[in-house]
Coordinates of C-alpha atoms and ligand atoms in Angstrom, one line a residue:
M965 CA 7.8 -31.1 1.6
A966 CA 4.1 -31.7 1.7
V967 CA 2.6 -31.1 5.2
A968 CA -0.9 -31.5 6.4
L969 CA -1.9 -28.1 7.8
P970 CA -3.6 -29.2 11.1
S971 CA -0.5 -31.3 12.1
F972 CA 1.7 -28.4 11.2
L973 CA -0.3 -26.1 13.4
T974 CA 0.0 -28.5 16.3
A975 CA 3.7 -28.8 15.7
I976 CA 4.1 -25.0 15.7
M977 CA 2.1 -24.8 19.0
I978 CA 4.2 -27.5 20.6
M979 CA 7.5 -25.9 19.4
S980 CA 6.5 -22.5 20.5
R981 CA 5.5 -23.7 24.0
L982 CA 8.7 -25.7 24.2
M983 CA 10.7 -22.6 23.2
A984 CA 9.0 -20.6 26.0
F985 CA 9.8 -23.4 28.5
I986 CA 13.3 -23.6 27.2
G987 CA 13.7 -19.8 27.7
I988 CA 13.3 -20.4 31.4
T989 CA 15.4 -23.5 31.9
R990 CA 18.2 -23.2 29.4
N991 CA 20.2 -20.2 30.5
N992 CA 22.8 -22.1 32.6
D993 CA 22.8 -25.2 30.4
M994 CA 23.2 -23.3 27.2
S995 CA 26.1 -21.1 28.3
S996 CA 28.2 -24.1 29.4
K997 CA 27.5 -26.0 26.1
L998 CA 28.4 -22.9 24.0
Q999 CA 31.7 -22.7 25.7
A1000 CA 32.7 -26.0 24.3
L1001 CA 32.2 -25.0 20.7
D1002 CA 34.9 -24.1 18.2
I1003 CA 33.3 -20.7 17.8
A1004 CA 33.4 -20.1 21.6
P1005 CA 36.1 -17.4 21.3
K1006 CA 33.7 -15.5 19.0
L1007 CA 30.9 -15.5 21.5
S1008 CA 30.7 -12.4 23.5
Y1009 CA 29.1 -12.1 27.0
D1010 CA 30.4 -8.7 27.5
P1011 CA 27.7 -6.5 29.1
S1012 CA 28.1 -3.7 26.5
A1013 CA 27.7 -6.2 23.6
I1014 CA 24.7 -7.8 25.3
E1015 CA 23.2 -4.3 26.0
S1016 CA 23.6 -3.2 22.4
A1017 CA 22.1 -6.4 21.1
S1018 CA 19.1 -5.8 23.4
Q1019 CA 18.1 -2.6 21.7
D1020 CA 17.4 -1.2 18.3
F1021 CA 16.7 2.1 16.4
G1022 CA 13.2 2.1 17.8
H1023 CA 14.3 2.3 21.5
I1024 CA 10.9 0.9 22.5
V1025 CA 11.5 -2.8 22.8
K1026 CA 14.2 -4.5 24.8
A1027 CA 15.0 -8.2 24.8
V1028 CA 18.2 -9.6 26.4
P1029 CA 20.1 -12.4 24.7
Q1030 CA 22.4 -14.9 26.4
A1031 CA 25.3 -14.1 24.1
V1032 CA 26.4 -12.3 20.9
L1033 CA 28.2 -14.1 18.2
L1034 CA 30.9 -12.1 16.4
P1035 CA 31.4 -14.2 13.3
S1036 CA 34.3 -13.8 10.9
S1037 CA 32.8 -16.1 8.2
P1038 CA 29.5 -17.7 7.2
W1039 CA 30.9 -20.9 8.6
D1040 CA 30.8 -19.5 12.1
I1041 CA 27.1 -18.8 11.6
A1042 CA 26.4 -22.3 10.2
S1043 CA 28.3 -23.7 13.2
L1044 CA 26.1 -21.8 15.7
V1045 CA 22.9 -22.7 13.9
N1046 CA 23.9 -26.4 13.6
F1047 CA 24.7 -26.5 17.3
S1048 CA 21.3 -25.1 18.2
Y1049 CA 19.5 -27.3 15.7
S1050 CA 21.1 -30.5 16.9
N1051 CA 20.8 -29.6 20.6
S1052 CA 18.1 -31.4 22.7
V1053 CA 17.4 -27.9 24.0
P1054 CA 17.5 -25.6 21.0
F1055 CA 17.9 -21.8 21.4
S1056 CA 16.7 -19.0 19.2
I1057 CA 19.1 -17.0 16.9
A1058 CA 18.7 -13.6 15.4
A1059 CA 20.9 -12.1 12.7
R1060 CA 21.4 -8.5 13.5
G1061 CA 22.2 -6.2 10.6
N1062 CA 22.6 -2.6 11.7
S1063 CA 19.7 -3.1 14.1
H1064 CA 17.7 -0.4 12.4
S1065 CA 14.4 -2.2 13.1
V1066 CA 12.1 -0.3 15.4
N1067 CA 10.2 -3.1 17.1
G1068 CA 12.8 -5.7 18.3
Q1069 CA 12.8 -7.7 15.1
A1070 CA 16.6 -8.4 15.3
M1071 CA 16.5 -9.4 18.9
A1072 CA 16.6 -12.9 20.5
K1073 CA 15.5 -13.0 24.1
N1074 CA 17.6 -15.6 25.9
G1075 CA 19.0 -16.7 22.6
V1076 CA 22.1 -15.7 20.6
V1077 CA 22.3 -12.5 18.5
I1078 CA 24.6 -12.7 15.5
D1079 CA 26.3 -9.4 15.0
M1080 CA 26.5 -9.6 11.2
T1081 CA 28.7 -6.5 10.9
S1082 CA 31.6 -8.3 12.5
M1083 CA 32.0 -10.2 9.2
K1084 CA 33.1 -6.9 7.6
N1085 CA 36.4 -7.4 9.4
G1086 CA 36.8 -11.1 8.8
N1087 CA 37.0 -13.4 5.8
G1088 CA 33.3 -13.3 5.2
T1089 CA 32.1 -12.4 1.7
G1090 CA 32.8 -8.7 1.2
I1091 CA 31.9 -7.0 -2.1
R1092 CA 33.2 -8.5 -5.3
I1093 CA 32.3 -7.1 -8.7
A1094 CA 32.0 -9.4 -11.7
S1095 CA 34.7 -8.9 -14.4
D1096 CA 32.1 -7.9 -16.9
G1097 CA 30.5 -5.5 -14.5
S1098 CA 27.1 -7.0 -14.7
Y1099 CA 26.7 -7.8 -11.0
A1100 CA 28.2 -7.6 -7.5
D1101 CA 28.5 -10.4 -5.0
V1102 CA 27.8 -8.7 -1.7
G1103 CA 28.0 -10.1 1.9
G1104 CA 24.7 -9.9 3.7
Q1105 CA 26.5 -7.9 6.4
Q1106 CA 27.5 -5.1 4.1
F1107 CA 25.9 -1.7 4.4
W1108 CA 24.4 -0.3 1.2
I1109 CA 26.7 2.7 1.4
D1110 CA 29.6 0.3 1.1
V1111 CA 28.0 -1.3 -2.0
L1112 CA 27.5 2.2 -3.5
N1113 CA 31.1 3.2 -2.8
A1114 CA 32.6 0.0 -4.2
T1115 CA 30.5 -0.1 -7.4
L1116 CA 30.9 3.7 -8.1
G1117 CA 34.6 3.1 -8.1
L1118 CA 34.1 1.2 -11.3
G1119 CA 31.4 3.5 -12.7
L1120 CA 28.7 1.1 -11.8
T1121 CA 25.7 1.1 -9.5
P1122 CA 22.7 -1.0 -8.3
V1123 CA 19.4 0.5 -9.4
S1124 CA 17.1 0.0 -6.4
W1125 CA 17.8 1.7 -3.1
T1126 CA 16.5 2.6 0.3
D1127 CA 16.3 6.3 1.4
Y1128 CA 19.0 5.6 4.0
L1129 CA 22.1 3.6 3.2
Y1130 CA 23.4 2.5 6.6
L1131 CA 21.3 -0.6 6.5
T1132 CA 22.6 -4.0 5.7
V1133 CA 21.9 -5.9 2.5
G1134 CA 20.6 -8.9 4.5
G1135 CA 18.4 -6.6 6.6
T1136 CA 16.7 -4.8 3.7
L1137 CA 16.3 -8.0 1.6
S1138 CA 14.5 -9.6 4.5
N1139 CA 11.9 -6.8 4.2
A1140 CA 11.8 -5.5 0.6
G1141 CA 14.0 -2.4 0.4
I1142 CA 11.9 0.5 -1.0
S1143 CA 12.5 4.0 -2.1
G1144 CA 11.7 6.4 -4.9
Q1145 CA 13.2 4.0 -7.4
T1146 CA 10.7 1.2 -6.7
F1147 CA 8.0 2.4 -9.1
R1148 CA 10.4 1.8 -12.0
Y1149 CA 12.9 -0.8 -10.9
G1150 CA 10.9 -2.6 -8.2
P1151 CA 12.0 -3.1 -4.6
Q1152 CA 15.5 -4.3 -3.8
I1153 CA 14.1 -7.9 -3.5
S1154 CA 13.2 -7.6 -7.2
N1155 CA 16.8 -6.8 -8.0
V1156 CA 18.7 -9.9 -6.8
Y1157 CA 20.0 -12.7 -9.1
E1158 CA 21.0 -15.2 -6.4
I1159 CA 21.5 -15.5 -2.6
D1160 CA 23.4 -17.8 -0.2
V1161 CA 21.4 -18.7 2.8
I1162 CA 22.1 -20.6 6.0
T1163 CA 18.8 -22.2 6.9
G1164 CA 17.4 -23.1 10.3
T1165 CA 18.6 -26.6 9.7
A1166 CA 22.1 -25.3 9.2
D1167 CA 22.2 -26.1 5.5
F1168 CA 24.3 -23.7 3.4
V1169 CA 22.2 -23.2 0.2
T1170 CA 22.8 -21.1 -2.9
C1171 CA 19.4 -20.2 -4.4
S1172 CA 18.0 -18.3 -7.3
P1173 CA 14.9 -18.4 -9.5
N1174 CA 16.3 -21.6 -11.2
N1175 CA 18.0 -23.2 -8.3
N1176 CA 16.4 -24.0 -4.9
S1177 CA 13.8 -21.4 -5.9
D1178 CA 11.5 -22.1 -2.9
L1179 CA 14.1 -20.8 -0.5
F1180 CA 15.0 -17.9 -2.8
Y1181 CA 11.4 -16.7 -2.8
A1182 CA 10.9 -17.5 0.9
A1183 CA 14.0 -15.6 2.1
L1184 CA 13.3 -12.4 0.0
G1185 CA 10.9 -10.4 2.1
G1186 CA 10.9 -13.3 4.5
L1187 CA 11.6 -11.3 7.7
G1188 CA 14.6 -13.5 8.6
Q1189 CA 12.3 -16.6 9.1
F1190 CA 13.9 -19.1 6.7
G1191 CA 17.6 -18.5 6.8
I1192 CA 20.4 -16.1 7.2
I1193 CA 21.5 -14.4 4.0
T1194 CA 25.2 -14.4 3.8
R1195 CA 25.6 -13.3 0.1
A1196 CA 23.5 -11.6 -2.5
R1197 CA 24.2 -11.2 -6.2
I1198 CA 23.0 -7.7 -7.1
P1199 CA 22.7 -6.6 -10.8
L1200 CA 24.6 -3.5 -11.7
E1201 CA 24.2 -0.8 -14.4
P1202 CA 26.4 2.1 -15.5
A1203 CA 26.2 4.8 -12.9
P1204 CA 25.1 8.3 -13.7
K1205 CA 27.3 11.2 -12.6
R1206 CA 24.7 13.7 -11.4
V1207 CA 21.0 14.3 -10.8
K1208 CA 18.4 16.9 -11.3
W1209 CA 16.5 16.9 -8.1
V1210 CA 13.1 18.7 -8.0
R1211 CA 10.5 19.3 -5.3
M1212 CA 7.0 20.7 -6.1
L1213 CA 4.4 21.8 -3.6
Y1214 CA 0.6 21.2 -3.7
T1215 CA -2.3 22.1 -1.4
D1216 CA -4.7 19.8 -3.1
F1217 CA -4.3 16.1 -2.4
S1218 CA -6.0 14.8 -5.6
D1219 CA -3.8 17.1 -7.7
F1220 CA -0.8 15.7 -5.9
T1221 CA -1.7 12.0 -6.3
R1222 CA -2.9 12.5 -9.9
D1223 CA 0.5 13.9 -10.8
Q1224 CA 2.4 11.2 -8.9
E1225 CA 0.4 8.5 -10.7
L1226 CA 0.9 10.2 -14.1
L1227 CA 4.6 10.3 -13.5
I1228 CA 5.0 6.7 -12.4
S1229 CA 3.0 5.5 -15.4
K1230 CA 6.2 6.0 -17.4
N1231 CA 8.1 3.2 -15.8
G1232 CA 10.0 1.0 -18.3
R1233 CA 13.3 -0.1 -16.9
N1234 CA 15.1 0.9 -20.2
D1235 CA 12.9 3.9 -20.9
N1236 CA 15.5 6.7 -20.9
K1237 CA 12.7 9.3 -20.8
A1238 CA 11.2 8.0 -17.5
L1239 CA 12.1 9.5 -14.1
N1240 CA 14.6 7.6 -11.9
Y1241 CA 13.0 8.4 -8.6
L1242 CA 9.7 9.7 -7.3
E1243 CA 8.6 10.2 -3.7
G1244 CA 6.3 12.5 -1.8
S1245 CA 5.9 13.8 1.7
L1246 CA 3.8 16.0 3.9
L1247 CA 4.9 19.3 5.2
L1248 CA 3.0 19.9 8.4
D1249 CA 2.3 22.8 10.6
Q1250 CA 3.9 21.4 13.7
G1251 CA 6.8 19.7 11.8
S1252 CA 10.0 21.5 11.2
L1253 CA 11.0 22.3 7.7
D1254 CA 14.4 21.1 8.7
N1255 CA 13.7 17.5 9.7
W1256 CA 15.9 14.7 8.4
R1257 CA 14.5 14.8 4.9
S1258 CA 13.8 18.4 4.2
S1259 CA 16.8 20.7 4.5
F1260 CA 16.4 21.1 0.7
F1261 CA 14.5 24.3 0.3
P1262 CA 16.6 27.5 -0.3
P1263 CA 16.7 29.7 2.8
Q1264 CA 15.2 32.7 0.9
D1265 CA 12.1 30.6 -0.1
Q1266 CA 11.5 29.2 3.4
P1267 CA 9.3 32.0 4.7
K1268 CA 6.8 31.7 1.8
I1269 CA 6.7 27.9 2.3
I1270 CA 6.1 28.3 6.0
S1271 CA 3.3 30.7 5.4
L1272 CA 1.7 28.3 2.9
I1273 CA 1.9 25.5 5.6
T1274 CA 0.5 27.9 8.2
K1275 CA -2.4 28.7 6.0
F1276 CA -3.3 25.2 4.8
R1277 CA -1.9 23.1 7.7
I1278 CA -0.8 20.4 5.3
V1279 CA 1.2 20.9 2.2
Y1280 CA 2.0 18.0 -0.1
C1281 CA 5.5 17.8 -1.6
L1282 CA 6.2 15.8 -4.7
E1283 CA 9.9 14.9 -5.1
I1284 CA 11.5 13.6 -8.3
V1285 CA 15.0 12.9 -9.7
K1286 CA 16.3 12.5 -13.2
H1287 CA 19.9 11.2 -13.6
Y1288 CA 22.3 12.6 -16.1
D1289 CA 25.9 12.2 -17.2
G1290 CA 28.3 13.8 -19.8
Q1291 CA 26.2 12.5 -22.7
T1292 CA 22.8 13.6 -21.4
K1293 CA 23.9 16.8 -19.8
T1294 CA 22.6 18.9 -22.7
T1295 CA 19.2 17.2 -22.9
V1296 CA 18.3 16.5 -19.3
D1297 CA 16.5 19.8 -18.7
K1298 CA 14.4 19.4 -21.8
D1299 CA 13.5 15.8 -20.8
L1300 CA 12.5 17.0 -17.4
Q1301 CA 10.4 19.9 -18.7
Q1302 CA 8.6 17.4 -21.0
L1303 CA 7.9 15.2 -18.0
L1304 CA 6.6 18.0 -15.8
K1305 CA 4.5 19.7 -18.5
G1306 CA 0.9 20.0 -17.5
L1307 CA 1.4 19.1 -13.8
S1308 CA -0.7 20.9 -11.2
Y1309 CA 1.8 22.0 -8.6
L1310 CA 1.4 25.5 -7.2
P1311 CA 3.0 28.2 -9.4
G1312 CA 6.2 29.5 -7.8
F1313 CA 6.6 26.4 -5.6
M1314 CA 8.9 24.3 -7.7
F1315 CA 12.5 24.0 -6.3
E1316 CA 15.4 22.5 -8.1
K1317 CA 18.8 21.2 -7.1
D1318 CA 21.7 19.8 -9.0
A1319 CA 23.7 17.2 -7.1
K1320 CA 26.2 14.5 -7.4
Y1321 CA 24.5 11.0 -7.8
E1322 CA 26.1 9.8 -4.5
E1323 CA 25.3 13.0 -2.7
F1324 CA 21.6 12.5 -3.6
L1325 CA 21.6 8.7 -2.6
N1326 CA 23.3 9.4 0.7
R1327 CA 21.1 12.4 1.5
V1328 CA 19.8 11.1 4.8
H1329 CA 23.2 10.6 6.3
S1330 CA 24.1 14.3 6.4
E1331 CA 20.8 14.9 8.2
E1332 CA 21.6 12.0 10.6
L1333 CA 24.9 13.7 11.5
K1334 CA 23.1 16.9 12.3
L1335 CA 20.5 15.1 14.5
K1336 CA 23.2 13.1 16.2
A1337 CA 25.0 16.3 17.1
K1338 CA 21.8 17.6 18.7
G1339 CA 21.2 14.3 20.5
L1340 CA 18.0 13.7 18.4
W1341 CA 19.0 10.5 16.5
D1342 CA 19.2 7.9 19.3
V1343 CA 15.7 8.5 20.6
P1344 CA 12.5 6.4 20.4
H1345 CA 11.1 5.9 16.9
P1346 CA 7.4 4.9 17.1
W1347 CA 7.2 4.4 13.3
L1348 CA 4.3 3.2 11.3
N1349 CA 4.8 2.1 7.6
L1350 CA 1.8 1.1 5.5
F1351 CA 1.0 0.1 2.0
I1352 CA -2.4 1.5 0.9
P1353 CA -4.4 0.5 -2.2
K1354 CA -4.7 3.4 -4.6
S1355 CA -8.5 3.3 -4.5
K1356 CA -8.5 4.3 -0.8
I1357 CA -5.7 6.8 -0.7
S1358 CA -8.0 9.7 -0.7
D1359 CA -10.1 8.2 2.2
F1360 CA -6.8 7.8 4.0
N1361 CA -5.9 11.4 3.4
D1362 CA -9.2 12.6 4.8
G1363 CA -9.4 10.2 7.8
V1364 CA -5.7 10.1 8.8
F1365 CA -3.8 13.1 7.6
K1366 CA -6.6 15.7 7.7
S1367 CA -8.2 14.3 10.8
I1368 CA -6.1 12.1 13.1
V1369 CA -2.8 13.7 12.4
L1370 CA -4.0 17.3 12.5
Q1371 CA -6.2 16.8 15.5
R1372 CA -3.5 15.1 17.6
N1373 CA -0.9 17.6 16.4
I1374 CA 2.0 15.5 17.6
T1375 CA 3.5 14.2 14.4
T1376 CA 7.2 15.0 14.1
G1377 CA 9.7 13.7 11.6
P1378 CA 9.0 12.9 7.9
V1379 CA 5.7 11.6 6.7
L1380 CA 6.2 9.9 3.3
V1381 CA 3.5 9.3 0.7
Y1382 CA 4.3 7.9 -2.7
P1383 CA 2.9 5.3 -5.2
M1384 CA 4.5 2.2 -6.7
N1385 CA 3.5 -0.3 -9.4
R1386 CA 2.5 -3.8 -8.3
K1387 CA 3.9 -5.4 -11.5
K1388 CA 7.4 -4.5 -10.4
W1389 CA 7.0 -6.9 -7.4
D1390 CA 7.2 -10.7 -7.5
D1391 CA 4.3 -12.3 -5.8
R1392 CA 6.2 -15.6 -5.2
M1393 CA 8.3 -13.8 -2.7
S1394 CA 7.3 -13.5 1.0
A1395 CA 6.8 -9.8 1.0
V1396 CA 3.1 -8.7 1.3
I1397 CA 1.6 -5.9 -0.7
P1398 CA -2.0 -4.8 -1.5
D1399 CA -3.9 -6.4 -4.3
E1400 CA -4.3 -3.3 -6.5
E1401 CA -2.1 -2.5 -9.5
I1402 CA -1.0 0.8 -7.9
F1403 CA -0.5 1.2 -4.2
Y1404 CA 0.9 3.9 -2.0
T1405 CA 3.5 3.6 0.8
V1406 CA 2.9 5.9 3.7
G1407 CA 5.6 6.2 6.4
L1408 CA 5.0 8.1 9.6
L1409 CA 8.7 8.2 10.6
Q1410 CA 8.3 9.8 14.0
S1411 CA 10.8 10.6 16.7
S1412 CA 9.7 11.0 20.3
G1413 CA 11.1 11.6 23.7
F1414 CA 11.8 8.6 26.0
D1415 CA 8.7 9.5 28.1
D1416 CA 6.1 10.1 25.4
W1417 CA 6.5 7.4 22.7
R1418 CA 3.3 5.8 23.9
T1419 CA 1.3 8.9 22.7
F1420 CA 2.7 8.2 19.2
E1421 CA 1.9 4.5 19.5
D1422 CA -1.6 5.4 20.4
Q1423 CA -1.9 7.5 17.3
N1424 CA -0.6 4.6 15.2
K1425 CA -3.2 2.3 16.8
E1426 CA -5.9 4.9 16.0
I1427 CA -4.8 5.1 12.4
L1428 CA -4.9 1.3 12.1
L1429 CA -8.3 1.2 13.7
F1430 CA -9.6 3.9 11.4
C1431 CA -8.4 1.9 8.4
E1432 CA -10.1 -1.2 9.6
K1433 CA -13.4 0.5 10.2
A1434 CA -13.2 2.4 6.9
G1435 CA -12.5 -0.9 5.0
I1436 CA -9.1 0.3 3.9
K1437 CA -7.1 -2.9 3.4
V1438 CA -3.7 -1.7 4.4
K1439 CA -0.7 -3.9 4.7
Q1440 CA 2.1 -3.0 7.1
Y1441 CA 5.6 -2.6 5.7
L1442 CA 8.3 -3.6 8.3
P1443 CA 5.3 -5.3 9.9
H1444 CA 4.7 -5.6 13.6
Y1445 CA 2.0 -7.7 15.2
T1446 CA 1.6 -9.1 18.7
T1447 CA -0.9 -11.8 17.9
K1448 CA -1.0 -14.8 15.7
E1449 CA -4.3 -13.5 14.2
G1450 CA -2.5 -10.3 13.2
W1451 CA 0.1 -12.2 11.3
V1452 CA -2.5 -14.5 9.7
N1453 CA -4.4 -11.4 8.5
H1454 CA -1.2 -9.8 7.3
F1455 CA -0.1 -12.7 5.1
G1456 CA -3.6 -13.4 3.9
S1457 CA -3.5 -15.9 1.1
K1458 CA 0.3 -16.2 1.5
W1459 CA 0.0 -17.5 5.1
S1460 CA -0.2 -21.2 4.4
T1461 CA 2.9 -21.0 2.1
F1462 CA 4.7 -19.0 4.7
Q1463 CA 4.0 -21.6 7.3
K1464 CA 4.9 -24.5 5.1
R1465 CA 8.2 -22.9 4.2
K1466 CA 8.9 -22.3 7.9
L1467 CA 8.4 -26.0 8.6
Q1468 CA 10.7 -26.8 5.7
F1469 CA 13.6 -24.4 6.3
D1470 CA 13.4 -23.7 10.1
P1471 CA 11.3 -26.5 11.6
K1472 CA 12.7 -25.8 15.1
L1473 CA 11.6 -22.1 14.9
L1474 CA 15.1 -20.9 15.7
L1475 CA 15.4 -17.9 13.5
S1476 CA 14.5 -14.2 14.0
P1477 CA 12.2 -14.7 17.0
G1478 CA 12.0 -10.9 17.5
Q1479 CA 9.5 -10.8 14.6
R1480 CA 7.1 -12.7 16.9
I1481 CA 5.5 -14.6 14.1
F1482 CA 5.7 -18.2 15.3
N1483 CA 6.2 -17.2 19.0
S1484 CA 3.6 -14.5 19.4
N1485 CA 2.3 -16.1 22.6
Q1486 CA 5.7 -15.3 24.4
Ligands
FAD665 P1 18.0 -5.3 11.3 O1 17.1 -4.4 11.8 O2 19.3 -5.6 12.0 O3 17.2 -6.7 10.9 C1 15.9 -6.7 10.4 C2 15.4 -8.1 10.3 O4 16.1 -8.9 9.4 C3 15.5 -8.9 11.6 O5 14.5 -9.8 11.7 C4 16.8 -9.6 11.5 O6 16.9 -10.8 12.2 C5 16.8 -10.0 10.0 N1 18.1 -10.0 9.4 C6 19.1 -9.1 9.5 N2 20.1 -9.5 8.7 C7 19.8 -10.6 8.1 C8 20.4 -11.5 7.2 N3 21.6 -11.3 6.8 N4 19.7 -12.6 6.8 C9 18.5 -12.8 7.2 N5 17.8 -12.0 8.1 C10 18.5 -10.9 8.5 N6 13.5 0.6 4.7 C11 13.2 0.7 3.4 O7 12.8 -0.3 2.7 N7 13.3 1.9 2.7 C12 13.9 3.0 3.3 O8 14.0 4.0 2.7 C13 14.2 2.9 4.7 N8 14.7 3.9 5.3 C14 15.1 3.8 6.6 C15 15.7 4.9 7.3 C16 16.1 4.8 8.6 C17 16.7 6.0 9.3 C18 15.9 3.5 9.3 C19 16.3 3.4 10.7 C20 15.3 2.5 8.7 C21 14.9 2.6 7.3 N9 14.3 1.5 6.6 C22 14.0 1.6 5.3 C23 14.0 0.3 7.3 C24 15.0 -0.8 7.2 O9 15.1 -1.2 5.8 C25 14.7 -2.0 8.0 O10 14.5 -1.6 9.3 C26 15.8 -3.0 8.0 O11 15.4 -4.1 8.6 C27 17.0 -2.4 8.7 O12 18.1 -3.0 8.2 P2 19.2 -3.6 9.3 O13 20.3 -4.1 8.4 O14 19.5 -2.7 10.4 O15 18.4 -4.9 9.8

C-alpha cells in the first residue's frame, strides 16, 4: 500500500490521541461488549490473572489490562483482534509470551493481554516435525525448551538459540533471538522458513520470503507491531550428542576482542571445523563468580581466578563450544586445539568441560533454580542490551567498563560481550543492527533490589549518554524508548518502512502497545 508520509503521520497522531481518549472512556463499555463474544468464557478478569499480566521479568513497569484472553487456538486470537478492529472503540492487544521482557513490552494498559502459553493446553499448533526431519512447525506460544526436547527425541535440533530457553518462539522472533551461535548461523529470525501471523486487521496470513514477504520481513524482529505469530517453521539439522565447552581468561581487552574476532571469522554454516558457539563476558570485582552464568569454574581454581579479578578489577572471559558425536569424538580435541592455536589468553587460565548438548543449551535454567531458591530471580532487572560497532568497542571498554562500571561499582549479574557477523542478518527484516560488518552485543543483565533499581537505571542512562557524546552509534537490542524521537533514531533508515508496514498491517495501532512506539505520548 503506497501512503504519503505526511498524511500517515497525521493518521498516527490522530489514532494515538484517540487511543489515549479511549483508554479513559472505554472500560465499562468494553467489558460489556466482550461478554457478548464467543470467546467470552476464555476471557479472564480474575485479579491474579490481571496482576500477572500487569508485570514482567523486569519488575519495573506496571500496566493493568482490562482482561486476559486464554486462547485455546489461533482462531480465538483472530476473533479477539477482529472484535477490536471492527469496534467503533478499538482497544489495544498484547500477545504475552513468557513475559520475560523487562520494560512492559508485553503489557496492554486498559486493553487485553493474550496469554499465549494457554494454547499449549488447547488445540493450537504444538510442535510437529516434518517426516523428512528438515523442519519443525512450532506454535508461537511454545517455549524453546519444548522445541529442543521434541526435536532431540528424533535426533534433530534447531541451530540458532538464545542463552535461556524458557522464552517463547513468538517472543524471541519478535526481537531477534541471539546467542553464541549467531556469529555462524545468524539470529533466530534468520532461521525461519515460514510463519503464520494474525495481523492487526484480523487477517490470518501465512508468509515466507516468497509469499506475503512484506509481512514476513515486518514481523521478524517487528516487536509485535504487525501481527501475532501463531506458527513458525524452523529448519532442523542432525543434533550433536555432546559439547566441548571452554572458557579462557584475559586481562587485556584488545587481546580478548582480537581472539574473538579471529574465531568468528571461520563462520561457514557447513564448515565442520568452525566453532558452534562463541560468547564472552566480564568477571568483575564486585560481581560474584557464582552468578547465573558462571558456576562453571572448578572449585579448586576459583581462588586464583578471584585473585586475578581482585588485581585487575576486570577480567574478560572468552567462552566457546564445539559440538561432537560418536563420529567426531576422536577428532574433536584436535580440531579444538587447532582453532585455539596462537590465541592470547592467560597461560593457566583455560578451563574445559565436557557436557551433554542439551545440558549446555539449558545451562541458565539450573542457575535459575538456584536463584529462585534464594529469592533472587523474581526481582527487578534493570537491563541494558546494546549492539556496538566493532570500530568503537575499544572506546566502549574504556568509557563504560573501565570507567562508568568500575566507578559506580554496582553492577551485579552477568555482563556479556561478544561479536557477530552482519552478513548473517537479513536487512529486510525489522530488527535493527549497526552498519559495520562486525558488531558486538553487550548485555548488562543486572538484578537489583525493589528499592534500588533506579540507581541501575541511572547507570544505564549514563552509559547511553556517554555513547552519544563519544559518537558511538549503538543500537539497543530489546529496545526501550519513551519518546517518538528515540524510536525514529533507533530505526534510522528503516523508520519509514516500519511506519508504512504498521499502517498496512495494524492501521488501528492495536498491537503490542507496551513497546510504546506509536503511542509514546501516553
Ligand atoms: P514477551 O516478553 O512475552 O513478549 C515480548 C514482545 O513480543 C512483546 O511486545 C509481545 O507483545 C510480543 N510477542 C510475544 N509473543 C508474540 C507472538 N507470538 N507474536 C507476536 N508478538 C509477540 N534474548 C535473546 O535474544 N537472547 C538471549 O540469550 C536472551 N536471554 C534471556 C535470558 C533471560 C533470563 C531473560 C529474562 C530474557 C532473555 N532474552 C534473551 C530476552 C528475550 O528474548 C526477550 O525478552 C523476549 O521478548 C522474551 O520472550 P517472551 O516469550 O517472554 O516474550
